[in-house]
XYZ file of C-alpha atoms in Angstrom:
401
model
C 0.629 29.793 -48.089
C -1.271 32.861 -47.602
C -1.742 33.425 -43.687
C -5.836 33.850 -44.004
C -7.008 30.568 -44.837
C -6.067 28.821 -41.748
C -6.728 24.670 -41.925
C -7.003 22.686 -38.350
C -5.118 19.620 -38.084
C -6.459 16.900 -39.989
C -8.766 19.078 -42.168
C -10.617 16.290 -44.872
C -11.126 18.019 -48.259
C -14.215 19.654 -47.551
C -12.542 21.133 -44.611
C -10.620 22.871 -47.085
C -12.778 23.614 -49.646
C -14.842 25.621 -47.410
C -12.123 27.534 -45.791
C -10.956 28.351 -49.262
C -14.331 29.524 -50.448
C -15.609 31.540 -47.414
C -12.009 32.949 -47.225
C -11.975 34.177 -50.703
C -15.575 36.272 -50.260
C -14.910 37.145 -46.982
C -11.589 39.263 -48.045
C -13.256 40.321 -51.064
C -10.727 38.069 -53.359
C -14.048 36.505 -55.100
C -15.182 37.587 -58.446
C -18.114 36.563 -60.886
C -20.367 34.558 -60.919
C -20.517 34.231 -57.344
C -21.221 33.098 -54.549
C -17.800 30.816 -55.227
C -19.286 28.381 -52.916
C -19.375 24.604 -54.641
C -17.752 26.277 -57.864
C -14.030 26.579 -59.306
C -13.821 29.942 -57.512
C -13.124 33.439 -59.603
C -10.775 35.626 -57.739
C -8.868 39.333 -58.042
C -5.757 38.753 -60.341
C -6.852 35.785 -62.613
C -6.037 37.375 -65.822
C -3.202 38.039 -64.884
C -2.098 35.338 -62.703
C -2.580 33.149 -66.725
C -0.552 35.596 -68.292
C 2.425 33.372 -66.551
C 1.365 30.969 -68.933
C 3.643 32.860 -71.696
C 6.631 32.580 -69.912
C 6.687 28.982 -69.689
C 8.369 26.770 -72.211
C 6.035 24.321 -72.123
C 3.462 26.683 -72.862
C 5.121 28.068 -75.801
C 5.910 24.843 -77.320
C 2.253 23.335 -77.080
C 0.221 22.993 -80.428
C -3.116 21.853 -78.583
C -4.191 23.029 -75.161
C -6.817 21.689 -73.199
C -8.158 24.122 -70.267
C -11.319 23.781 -68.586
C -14.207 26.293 -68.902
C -14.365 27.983 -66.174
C -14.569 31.815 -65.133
C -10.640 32.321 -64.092
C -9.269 30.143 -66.768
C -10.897 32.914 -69.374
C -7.923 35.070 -70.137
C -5.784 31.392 -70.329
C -8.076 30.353 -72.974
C -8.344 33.578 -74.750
C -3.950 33.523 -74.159
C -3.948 29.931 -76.646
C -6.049 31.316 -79.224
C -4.158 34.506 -79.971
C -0.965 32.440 -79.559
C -2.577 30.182 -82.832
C -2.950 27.269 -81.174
C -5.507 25.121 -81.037
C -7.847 24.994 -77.881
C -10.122 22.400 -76.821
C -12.628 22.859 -73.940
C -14.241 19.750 -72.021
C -18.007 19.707 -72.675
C -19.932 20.832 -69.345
C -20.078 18.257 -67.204
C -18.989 15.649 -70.310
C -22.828 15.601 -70.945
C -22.329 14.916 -74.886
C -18.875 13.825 -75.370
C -15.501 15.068 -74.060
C -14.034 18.135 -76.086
C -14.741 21.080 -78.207
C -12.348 22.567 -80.210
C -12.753 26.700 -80.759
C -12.354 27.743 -84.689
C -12.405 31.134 -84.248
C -13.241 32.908 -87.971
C -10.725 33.645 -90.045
C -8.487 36.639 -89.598
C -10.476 36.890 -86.036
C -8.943 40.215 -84.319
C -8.489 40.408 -80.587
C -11.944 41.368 -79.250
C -13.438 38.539 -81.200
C -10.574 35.848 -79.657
C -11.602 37.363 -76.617
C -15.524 36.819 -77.315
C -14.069 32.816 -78.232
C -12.758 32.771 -74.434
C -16.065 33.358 -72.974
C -18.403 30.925 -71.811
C -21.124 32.197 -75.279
C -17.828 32.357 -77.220
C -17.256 28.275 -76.912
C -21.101 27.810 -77.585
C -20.971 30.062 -80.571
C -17.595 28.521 -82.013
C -17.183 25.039 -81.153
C -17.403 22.325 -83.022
C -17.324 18.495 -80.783
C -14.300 16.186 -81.040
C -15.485 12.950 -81.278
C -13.829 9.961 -78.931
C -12.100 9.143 -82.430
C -10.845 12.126 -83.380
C -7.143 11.224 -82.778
C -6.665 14.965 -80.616
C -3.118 14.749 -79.008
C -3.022 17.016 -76.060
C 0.051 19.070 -75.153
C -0.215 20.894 -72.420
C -3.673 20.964 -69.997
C -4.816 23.589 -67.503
C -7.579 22.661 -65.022
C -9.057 25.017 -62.435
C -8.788 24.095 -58.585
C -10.451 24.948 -55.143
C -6.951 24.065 -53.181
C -3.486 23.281 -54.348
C -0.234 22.410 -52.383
C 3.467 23.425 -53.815
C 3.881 19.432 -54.239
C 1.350 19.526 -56.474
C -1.940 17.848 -54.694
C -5.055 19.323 -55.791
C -8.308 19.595 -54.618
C -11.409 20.351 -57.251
C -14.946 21.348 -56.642
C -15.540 17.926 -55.766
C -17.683 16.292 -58.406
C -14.435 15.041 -60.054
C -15.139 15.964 -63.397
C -11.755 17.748 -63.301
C -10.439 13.920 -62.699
C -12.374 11.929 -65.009
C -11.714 14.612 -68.355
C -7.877 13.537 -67.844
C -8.284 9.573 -67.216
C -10.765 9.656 -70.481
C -7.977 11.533 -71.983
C -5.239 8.817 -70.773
C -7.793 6.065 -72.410
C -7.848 7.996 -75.632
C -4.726 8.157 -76.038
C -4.645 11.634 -75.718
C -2.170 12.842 -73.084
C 0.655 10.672 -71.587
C 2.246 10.644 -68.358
C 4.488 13.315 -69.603
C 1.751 16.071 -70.272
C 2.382 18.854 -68.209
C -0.932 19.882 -66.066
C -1.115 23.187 -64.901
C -3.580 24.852 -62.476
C -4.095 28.677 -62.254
C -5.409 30.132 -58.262
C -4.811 33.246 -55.775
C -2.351 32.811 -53.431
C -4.129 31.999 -50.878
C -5.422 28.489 -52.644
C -2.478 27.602 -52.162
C -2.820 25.677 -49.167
C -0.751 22.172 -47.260
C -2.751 19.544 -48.267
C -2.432 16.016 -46.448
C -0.802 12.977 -48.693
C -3.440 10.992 -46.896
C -5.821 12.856 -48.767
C -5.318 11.864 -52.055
C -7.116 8.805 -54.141
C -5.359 6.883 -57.055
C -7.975 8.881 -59.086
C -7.113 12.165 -58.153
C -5.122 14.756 -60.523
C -1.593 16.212 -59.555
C -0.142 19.085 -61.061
C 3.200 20.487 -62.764
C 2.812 23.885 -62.312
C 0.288 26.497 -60.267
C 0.067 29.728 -61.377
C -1.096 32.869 -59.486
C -0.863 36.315 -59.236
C 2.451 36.544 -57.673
C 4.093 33.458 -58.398
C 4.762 30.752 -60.765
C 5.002 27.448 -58.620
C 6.995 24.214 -60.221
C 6.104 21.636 -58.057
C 8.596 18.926 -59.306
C 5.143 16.748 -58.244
C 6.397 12.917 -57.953
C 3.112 11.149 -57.532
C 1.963 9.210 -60.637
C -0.870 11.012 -62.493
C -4.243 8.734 -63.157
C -3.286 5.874 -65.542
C -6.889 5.565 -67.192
C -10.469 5.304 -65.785
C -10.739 3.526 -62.878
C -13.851 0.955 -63.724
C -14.123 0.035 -60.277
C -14.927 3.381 -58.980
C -17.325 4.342 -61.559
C -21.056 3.872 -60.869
C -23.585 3.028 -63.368
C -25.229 6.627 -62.348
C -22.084 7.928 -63.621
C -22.178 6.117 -66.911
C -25.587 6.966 -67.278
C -24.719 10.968 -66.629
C -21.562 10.761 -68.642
C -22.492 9.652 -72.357
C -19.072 9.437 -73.673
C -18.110 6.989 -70.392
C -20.076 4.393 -72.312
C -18.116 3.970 -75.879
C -14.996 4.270 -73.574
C -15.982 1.138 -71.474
C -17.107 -0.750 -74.450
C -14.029 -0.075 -76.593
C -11.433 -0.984 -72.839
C -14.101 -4.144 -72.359
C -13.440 -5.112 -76.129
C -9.517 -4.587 -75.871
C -9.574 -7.013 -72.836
C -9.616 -4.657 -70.057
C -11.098 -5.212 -67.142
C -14.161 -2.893 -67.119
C -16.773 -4.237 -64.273
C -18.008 -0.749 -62.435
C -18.120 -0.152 -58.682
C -21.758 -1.421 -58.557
C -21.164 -4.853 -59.973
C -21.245 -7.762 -58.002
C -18.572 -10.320 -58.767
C -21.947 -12.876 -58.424
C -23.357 -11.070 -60.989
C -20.511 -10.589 -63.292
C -20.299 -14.072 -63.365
C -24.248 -14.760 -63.930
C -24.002 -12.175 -66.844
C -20.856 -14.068 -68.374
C -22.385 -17.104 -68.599
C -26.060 -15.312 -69.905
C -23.956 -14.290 -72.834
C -21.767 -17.589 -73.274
C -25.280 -19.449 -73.441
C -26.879 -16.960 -75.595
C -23.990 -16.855 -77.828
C -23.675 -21.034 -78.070
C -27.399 -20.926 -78.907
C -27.223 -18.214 -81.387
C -24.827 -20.560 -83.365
C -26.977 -23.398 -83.182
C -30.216 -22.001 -84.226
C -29.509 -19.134 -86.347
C -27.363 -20.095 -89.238
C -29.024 -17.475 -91.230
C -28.122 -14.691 -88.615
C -24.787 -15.501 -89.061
C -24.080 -15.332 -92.731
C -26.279 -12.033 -92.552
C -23.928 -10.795 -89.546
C -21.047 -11.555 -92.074
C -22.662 -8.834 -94.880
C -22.301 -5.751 -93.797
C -24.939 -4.555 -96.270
C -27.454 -7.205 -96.079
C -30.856 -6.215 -94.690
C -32.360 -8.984 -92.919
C -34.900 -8.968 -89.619
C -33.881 -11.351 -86.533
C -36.785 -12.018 -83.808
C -36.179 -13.549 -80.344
C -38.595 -16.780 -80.572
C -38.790 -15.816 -76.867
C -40.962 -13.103 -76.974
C -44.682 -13.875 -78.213
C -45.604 -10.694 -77.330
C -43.747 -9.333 -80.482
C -46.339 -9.408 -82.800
C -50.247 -8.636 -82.431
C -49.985 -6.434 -79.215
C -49.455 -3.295 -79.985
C -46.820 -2.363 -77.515
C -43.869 -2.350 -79.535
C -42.052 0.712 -79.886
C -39.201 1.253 -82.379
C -35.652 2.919 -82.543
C -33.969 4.086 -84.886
C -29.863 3.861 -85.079
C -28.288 5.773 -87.574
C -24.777 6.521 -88.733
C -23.615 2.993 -88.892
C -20.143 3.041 -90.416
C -19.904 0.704 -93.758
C -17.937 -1.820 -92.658
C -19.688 -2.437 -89.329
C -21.569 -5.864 -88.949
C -24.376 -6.362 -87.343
C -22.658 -8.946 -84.830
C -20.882 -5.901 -83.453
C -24.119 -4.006 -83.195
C -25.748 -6.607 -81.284
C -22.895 -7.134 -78.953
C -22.825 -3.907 -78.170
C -26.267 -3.500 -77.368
C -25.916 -6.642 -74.820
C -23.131 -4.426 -73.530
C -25.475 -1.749 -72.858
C -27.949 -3.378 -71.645
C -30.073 -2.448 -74.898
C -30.971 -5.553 -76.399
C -34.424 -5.360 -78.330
C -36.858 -8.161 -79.582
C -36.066 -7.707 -83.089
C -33.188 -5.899 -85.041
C -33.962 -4.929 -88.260
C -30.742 -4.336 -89.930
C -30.185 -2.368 -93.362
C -26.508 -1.804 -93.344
C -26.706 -0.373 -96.702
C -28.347 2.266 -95.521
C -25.763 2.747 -92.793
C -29.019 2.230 -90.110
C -31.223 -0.385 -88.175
C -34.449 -0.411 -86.592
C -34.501 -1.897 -82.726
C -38.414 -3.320 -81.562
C -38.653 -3.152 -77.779
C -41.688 -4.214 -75.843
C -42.728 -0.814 -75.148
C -42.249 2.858 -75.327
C -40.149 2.800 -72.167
C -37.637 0.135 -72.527
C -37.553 2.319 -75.698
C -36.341 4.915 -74.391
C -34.087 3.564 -71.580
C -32.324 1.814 -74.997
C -31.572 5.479 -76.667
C -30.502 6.702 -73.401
C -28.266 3.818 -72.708
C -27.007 3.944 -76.205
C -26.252 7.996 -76.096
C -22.935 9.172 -77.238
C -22.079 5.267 -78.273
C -19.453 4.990 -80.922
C -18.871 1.785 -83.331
C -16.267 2.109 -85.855
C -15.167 5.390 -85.852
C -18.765 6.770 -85.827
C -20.888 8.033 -82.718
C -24.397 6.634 -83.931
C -27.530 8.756 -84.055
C -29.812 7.285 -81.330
C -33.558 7.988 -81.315
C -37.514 6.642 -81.354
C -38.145 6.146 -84.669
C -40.555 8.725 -85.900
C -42.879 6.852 -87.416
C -44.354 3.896 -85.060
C -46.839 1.382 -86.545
C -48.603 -1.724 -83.856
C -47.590 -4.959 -84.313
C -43.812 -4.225 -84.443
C -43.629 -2.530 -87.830
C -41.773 0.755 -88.551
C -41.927 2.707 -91.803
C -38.363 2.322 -92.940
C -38.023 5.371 -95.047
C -38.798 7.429 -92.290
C -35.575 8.412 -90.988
C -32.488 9.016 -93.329
């Protein structure tokens, strides 16, 4: 532990991540962009504090890498792609889905790896994973504010650093063998309280710095998936991706209620679908042979809204990429899920897309936000208003292909 960040007894983690960050510009550590202040902090020696990445085993054995984006992971990232493997970088702040991979061109030389690295470089030559993409991760890198040699680790504190690796546990894309290495100066390396640390929170295998390569032999379990519980519909709404994850844990029998769900309303919505479902079989026969044929096109109303027809309100959504053998049973559940459900599907599975009537423009609208990044058989549907809206709940089909 470097002897200039100095932590008082009982520091909490913004204790420390202030110490850290005023201590790095105050001894002119910090690099670009700064301040470092509420950031994964640049510092003197990054590039080649990663170069310790080579001499790792681990390292050299890894066919996919996942390291965040951030300023003093660059020369780590640039590292992987001249080493021919394949790097994927978590979208910022998972705002439209989890990874990209970098394809560099073919035959790329070094400057133009080096241009990949950079923050324009993963814009420029990305292309998205989708949450069915099947990526295996071997190896992942995440920045840090503080780490201890036994491995606790302290982020920026929006826990996005958290969150990319429980998505990736839920995927099926890491296991609890996965090394996870962090790269810092010196003096981030700090003694960090057990008391500290969540169930959520990320340890680490390995911290690399300018001087040293630390194996911290870390024996606390690593998150085991997304924590429901502790995730708050803001966060579901902010974090597309968060939605198909819930929805395909929920449909796998997990339990999925979020931190903001009363048990009293868990319940209330349980039975709303139970009921909804027992009168769905008793007075729409026809829905259910349709929901059976993928390809039919048929239109369902909800006899409970008069106001569907004649008032001019309704506003349409289109949903497109529908996978062929999707039904429109699944659709509809999920959109209960989501808390999307319109007045009147309008399903044309041969197409591979439906139309969804809501009562107005913006319970339009909070449906294509809700339904953002949400995947259904292997596909992440195209979400949007319709482009063509007629009154009285009609919507030029051929609009949208």
């Amino acid at each position: 532990m470097q002897e200039g960040v100095r932590l008082r007894a009982g520091a909490s983690k913004g204790d420390i991540r202030e110490k850290v960050w005023d201590y790095l510009e105050a001894s002119g550590l910090a690099e670009f962009p700064r301040p470092v202040h509420h950031r994964i902090p640049n510092f003197k020696g990054a590039p080649h504090a990663a170069t310790r990445l080579l001499g790792l085993e681990e390292f050299k054995a890894a066919n996919t890498v996942k390291i965040n984006p951030d300023a003093p992971q660059k020369n780590a990232r640039f590292l992987t792609l001249e080493a021919r493997k394949t790097l994927l970088v978590p979208t910022p702040r998972l705002r439209s889905g989890l990874f990209n991979k970098i394809v560099p061109p073919p035959g790329a030389a070094k400057e133009t790896l080096r241009i990949c690295a950079t923050s324009q470089g993963i814009k420029e030559y990305s292309v998205p994973v989708g949450l069915d993409g099947k990526a295996r991760v071997d190896l992942v890198v995440v920045g840090s504010v503080a780490v201890s040699e036994k491995g606790w680790r302290i982020g920026k504190g929006e826990g996005y650093a958290d969150m990319e690796y429980a998505m990736m546990v839920s995927m099926g894309a890491v296991t609890e063998d996965t090394p996870v290495i962090t790269i810092v100066h010196d003096c981030q390396v700090v003694d960090i309280a057990e008391e500290l640390l969540g169930d959520h929170d990320l340890t680490v295998d390995y911290i690399l710095t300018p001087t040293r390569t630390i194996k911290t032999n870390c024996k606390r379990p690593k998150p085991r998936g997304i924590l429901w519980h502790k995730v708050s519909y803001e966060m579901l709404g902010k974090i597309p991706i968060l939605k198909s994850l819930r929805y395909k844990e929920k449909q796998a029998g997990k339990d999925v209620t979020l931190q903001d769900e009363q048990p009293a309303l868990a319940n209330a919505s349980k039975s709303a679908a139970l009921n909804e479902k027992a009168m769905a079989g008793k007075t729409r026969p026809q829905a259910s042979m349709g929901s059976a044929q993928t390809g039919q096109q048929y239109v369902e109303s909800d006899s409970l809204s008069p106001r569907l027809e004649g008032s001019g309100m309704i506003t349409t959504v289109y949903v497109g990429n529908i996978p062929p053998n999707l039904r429109v049973s699944e659709l509809k559940c999920a959109l209960r899920e989501f808390h999307a459900a319109p007045l009147r599907v309008n399903w044309q599975g041969a197409q591979h897309r439906a139309f969804l009537d809501y009562k107005d423009k913006a319970t339009a609208e909070s449906a294509v936000s809700s339904l953002k990044g949400l995947s259904l058989g292997g596909n992440t549907l195209r979400v949007e208003l319709a482009k063509n809206q007629r009154n009285k709940g009609q919507v030029e089909i051929n609009s949208q292909k």
